[in-house]
Amino acid sequence: MALIKVRDLAFGRLQAPDLDQMEEFLTDFGMVRAARTADALYMRGTGPDAHIHVTHKGAPAFVGIAFHAGDAADLQKLAKLPGASGIENVDEPGGGQRVRITEPNGYQIEVFHGRQPVAPIPVARQAVNSAAQPTNRKGEVMRIAAGPSRPHRIGHAVMGTPKLRETLAWFRDTLGLIGSDDVYAGEKDNLIGSFNRLDRGDDYVDHHVFFCLQSPVAGLNHFSYEVQDIDDVFMGHAHLAKSNKYEHMWGIGRHLLGSQVYDYWADPWGRIHEHWADTDRLNASTPCNLLSAEEALISQWGEPPPEKMLARISP
């Protein structure tokens, strides 16, 4: 029995030595500044979250991941854990209260309750004609404005760890995540990765909110953001490619596990950020699968993951 069941992912925290440079990247990636202080940058998407990305000024580092609690009682439970921060009032966009705890690799996990939403940013999208529905856009020509993709929300976080089973057990036992797909190499008991989703009972949720990958070192592999639609993935790719300022890591393609149409880019310090659209959605009744790496870590279309993508772990 899990201690609590988190309701959703809230944001990720990084450090960077130059907040101007980080804001430029995240703006090109499609986010909008929510707030900025002398030592912190808060960026939002088009959805109701006050922010979906935080960067603190400092040496390049992955700080941790934040989740939304199911209710206020969850914070009281977490505050009793060894080393927990206690319940804190938060002076950041969205406010609310949180408890800070530490996962097995030493990274900070924050669990929030009471963050206040903001007004969504309207984004006009045109209907798409298809063979099955050929007149969704009858009499109207498709015209997509050039520019960045428009991230709506944070979808998942991916960590590397040399302690895969311990890390996986912690996220499941402490935060209530449940398995969607476990990945092995060689023998079936040799797990090298695990895709995990929220447990919201009968409600359907993303295929995964957290992926844990076996790695020689611990750290962040990537943060991932849902954009408006598949066209938005391609337009965002075109915008970032045209800028010729950032490292393209992988894409465009469609994953097998999760089924997202994806595109990955690195910020100026090598931390990977993903745009995606269209994911599988499951509820708690779907069992966890066990697949080999050869079956699992492929694209339904698009190139296989390059070694730099799989090996990029940012402490």
Coordinates of C-alpha atoms in Angstrom, one line a residue, residues 128-313:
V128 CA -7.7 18.5 -39.6
N129 CA -9.2 16.8 -42.5
S130 CA -8.7 13.0 -42.8
A131 CA -9.7 10.1 -44.9
A132 CA -12.4 9.2 -42.3
Q133 CA -13.5 12.8 -41.7
P134 CA -12.7 14.7 -45.0
T135 CA -14.7 17.9 -44.3
N136 CA -13.6 18.8 -40.7
R137 CA -12.2 22.0 -42.2
K138 CA -14.6 22.5 -45.2
G139 CA -14.1 25.8 -47.1
E140 CA -11.1 26.8 -44.9
V141 CA -7.5 26.6 -45.9
M142 CA -4.9 25.5 -43.4
R143 CA -2.4 28.3 -42.4
I144 CA -0.1 27.6 -39.4
A145 CA 1.8 30.6 -38.1
A146 CA 5.5 30.1 -38.0
G147 CA 7.1 30.3 -34.5
P148 CA 7.7 28.2 -31.4
S149 CA 5.7 25.2 -30.4
R150 CA 3.2 26.0 -27.6
P151 CA 3.7 23.7 -24.6
H152 CA 0.5 23.2 -22.7
R153 CA 1.6 21.3 -19.6
I154 CA 4.4 19.1 -18.2
G155 CA 3.8 15.5 -19.0
H156 CA 6.6 13.4 -17.5
A157 CA 10.1 13.4 -16.2
V158 CA 12.8 10.8 -16.9
M159 CA 15.7 10.0 -14.5
G160 CA 18.7 7.8 -14.8
T161 CA 19.9 5.9 -11.7
P162 CA 22.4 3.2 -10.8
K163 CA 19.8 2.0 -8.2
L164 CA 16.9 1.2 -10.5
R165 CA 14.9 -1.2 -8.3
E166 CA 15.3 0.9 -5.1
T167 CA 14.3 4.1 -7.0
L168 CA 11.3 2.4 -8.6
A169 CA 10.1 1.0 -5.3
W170 CA 10.4 4.4 -3.7
F171 CA 8.3 6.2 -6.3
R172 CA 5.7 3.5 -6.2
D173 CA 5.6 3.0 -2.4
T174 CA 5.9 6.7 -1.5
L175 CA 4.0 8.5 -4.2
G176 CA 1.7 5.8 -5.4
L177 CA 2.8 5.5 -9.0
I178 CA 1.9 2.3 -10.8
G179 CA 3.7 0.4 -13.6
S180 CA 2.8 0.7 -17.3
D181 CA 5.7 -1.1 -18.9
D182 CA 8.9 -2.6 -17.4
V183 CA 11.9 -3.1 -19.7
Y184 CA 14.6 -5.8 -19.4
A185 CA 17.8 -6.7 -21.1
G186 CA 18.9 -10.3 -21.4
E187 CA 17.2 -12.2 -18.6
K188 CA 13.7 -11.1 -17.7
D189 CA 14.8 -10.2 -14.1
N190 CA 17.4 -7.8 -15.4
L191 CA 15.3 -4.6 -15.4
I192 CA 16.9 -1.6 -17.2
G193 CA 13.9 0.7 -17.2
S194 CA 10.4 1.3 -16.0
F195 CA 7.5 3.5 -17.3
N196 CA 5.1 4.5 -14.5
R197 CA 1.8 6.4 -14.4
L198 CA -0.4 8.1 -11.9
D199 CA -3.0 5.9 -10.0
R200 CA -6.2 7.8 -10.3
G201 CA -8.5 4.8 -10.2
D202 CA -11.0 4.7 -13.1
D203 CA -9.8 8.0 -14.5
Y204 CA -7.6 7.8 -17.6
V205 CA -4.1 9.3 -17.3
D206 CA -1.0 9.5 -19.5
H207 CA 0.9 6.2 -20.2
H208 CA 3.7 7.5 -18.0
V209 CA 4.4 10.4 -15.7
F210 CA 7.8 9.0 -14.6
F211 CA 10.4 6.8 -16.5
C212 CA 13.4 5.4 -14.6
L213 CA 16.4 4.2 -16.6
Q214 CA 19.4 2.2 -15.4
S215 CA 22.5 4.3 -15.7
P216 CA 26.0 4.4 -14.2
V217 CA 25.2 7.9 -12.8
A218 CA 22.1 9.5 -11.3
G219 CA 20.4 12.5 -12.8
L220 CA 17.9 13.9 -15.3
N221 CA 17.5 12.4 -18.7
H222 CA 14.7 14.8 -19.8
F223 CA 11.6 16.8 -18.9
S224 CA 8.7 16.4 -21.3
Y225 CA 5.9 18.7 -22.3
E226 CA 2.6 18.2 -24.1
V227 CA 2.1 20.6 -27.0
Q228 CA -1.1 21.5 -28.8
D229 CA -1.2 18.8 -31.5
I230 CA 1.1 17.0 -33.9
D231 CA 1.4 20.0 -36.2
D232 CA 2.7 21.9 -33.2
V233 CA 5.5 19.3 -32.7
F234 CA 6.6 19.9 -36.3
M235 CA 6.3 23.7 -36.2
G236 CA 8.4 23.8 -33.0
H237 CA 11.0 21.6 -34.6
A238 CA 11.2 23.9 -37.6
H239 CA 11.5 27.0 -35.3
L240 CA 14.3 25.5 -33.2
A241 CA 16.2 24.1 -36.2
K242 CA 16.0 27.4 -38.0
S243 CA 17.6 29.2 -35.0
N244 CA 20.6 26.9 -35.3
K245 CA 21.4 27.6 -31.6
Y246 CA 20.6 24.3 -29.8
E247 CA 21.5 20.6 -30.0
H248 CA 18.8 18.4 -31.5
M249 CA 18.8 15.1 -29.6
W250 CA 16.2 12.9 -31.3
G251 CA 13.1 13.0 -33.5
I252 CA 10.7 13.5 -35.0
G253 CA 9.1 10.1 -34.5
R254 CA 6.4 8.2 -32.7
H255 CA 7.3 6.1 -29.7
L256 CA 6.1 2.5 -29.2
L257 CA 5.6 2.8 -25.4
G258 CA 3.3 5.7 -24.8
S259 CA 2.8 6.3 -28.5
Q260 CA 3.7 10.0 -28.4
V261 CA 4.9 11.9 -31.5
Y262 CA 8.1 13.3 -30.1
D263 CA 10.9 15.8 -30.7
Y264 CA 13.9 16.3 -28.2
W265 CA 16.2 19.3 -27.8
A266 CA 19.0 20.1 -25.3
D267 CA 19.2 23.4 -23.5
P268 CA 22.6 25.3 -23.5
W269 CA 23.9 23.1 -20.7
G270 CA 22.8 19.8 -22.3
R271 CA 19.6 19.1 -20.3
I272 CA 17.0 17.5 -22.6
H273 CA 13.5 18.9 -23.1
E274 CA 10.8 17.1 -25.2
H275 CA 7.8 18.3 -27.1
W276 CA 5.1 15.7 -27.7
A277 CA 1.5 15.2 -28.8
D278 CA -0.9 12.3 -28.7
T279 CA -0.2 9.8 -26.0
D280 CA -1.9 6.5 -24.9
R281 CA -4.1 7.0 -21.8
L282 CA -4.7 4.2 -19.3
N283 CA -6.5 3.7 -16.0
A284 CA -5.6 1.7 -12.9
S285 CA -7.1 -1.5 -14.4
T286 CA -4.4 -1.8 -17.1
P287 CA -1.8 -4.3 -16.0
C288 CA 2.0 -3.6 -16.2
N289 CA 3.7 -5.2 -19.2
L290 CA 7.3 -6.7 -19.3
L291 CA 9.1 -6.2 -22.6
S292 CA 12.7 -6.6 -23.8
A293 CA 14.7 -3.5 -24.6
E294 CA 14.7 -4.6 -28.3
E295 CA 10.9 -4.6 -28.3
A296 CA 10.4 -1.5 -26.1
L297 CA 12.9 1.2 -26.9
I298 CA 11.9 1.7 -30.6
S299 CA 9.9 4.1 -32.6
Q300 CA 6.8 3.1 -34.6
W301 CA 8.1 5.4 -37.2
G302 CA 11.3 7.5 -37.0
E303 CA 14.8 6.7 -36.2
P304 CA 15.9 4.5 -33.2
P305 CA 17.1 6.4 -30.2
P306 CA 20.7 7.6 -30.6
E307 CA 23.3 6.7 -28.0
K308 CA 23.7 10.3 -27.0
M309 CA 20.0 10.4 -26.1
L310 CA 20.1 7.2 -24.0
A311 CA 23.4 8.2 -22.3
R312 CA 22.6 11.8 -21.5
I313 CA 22.2 11.9 -17.8

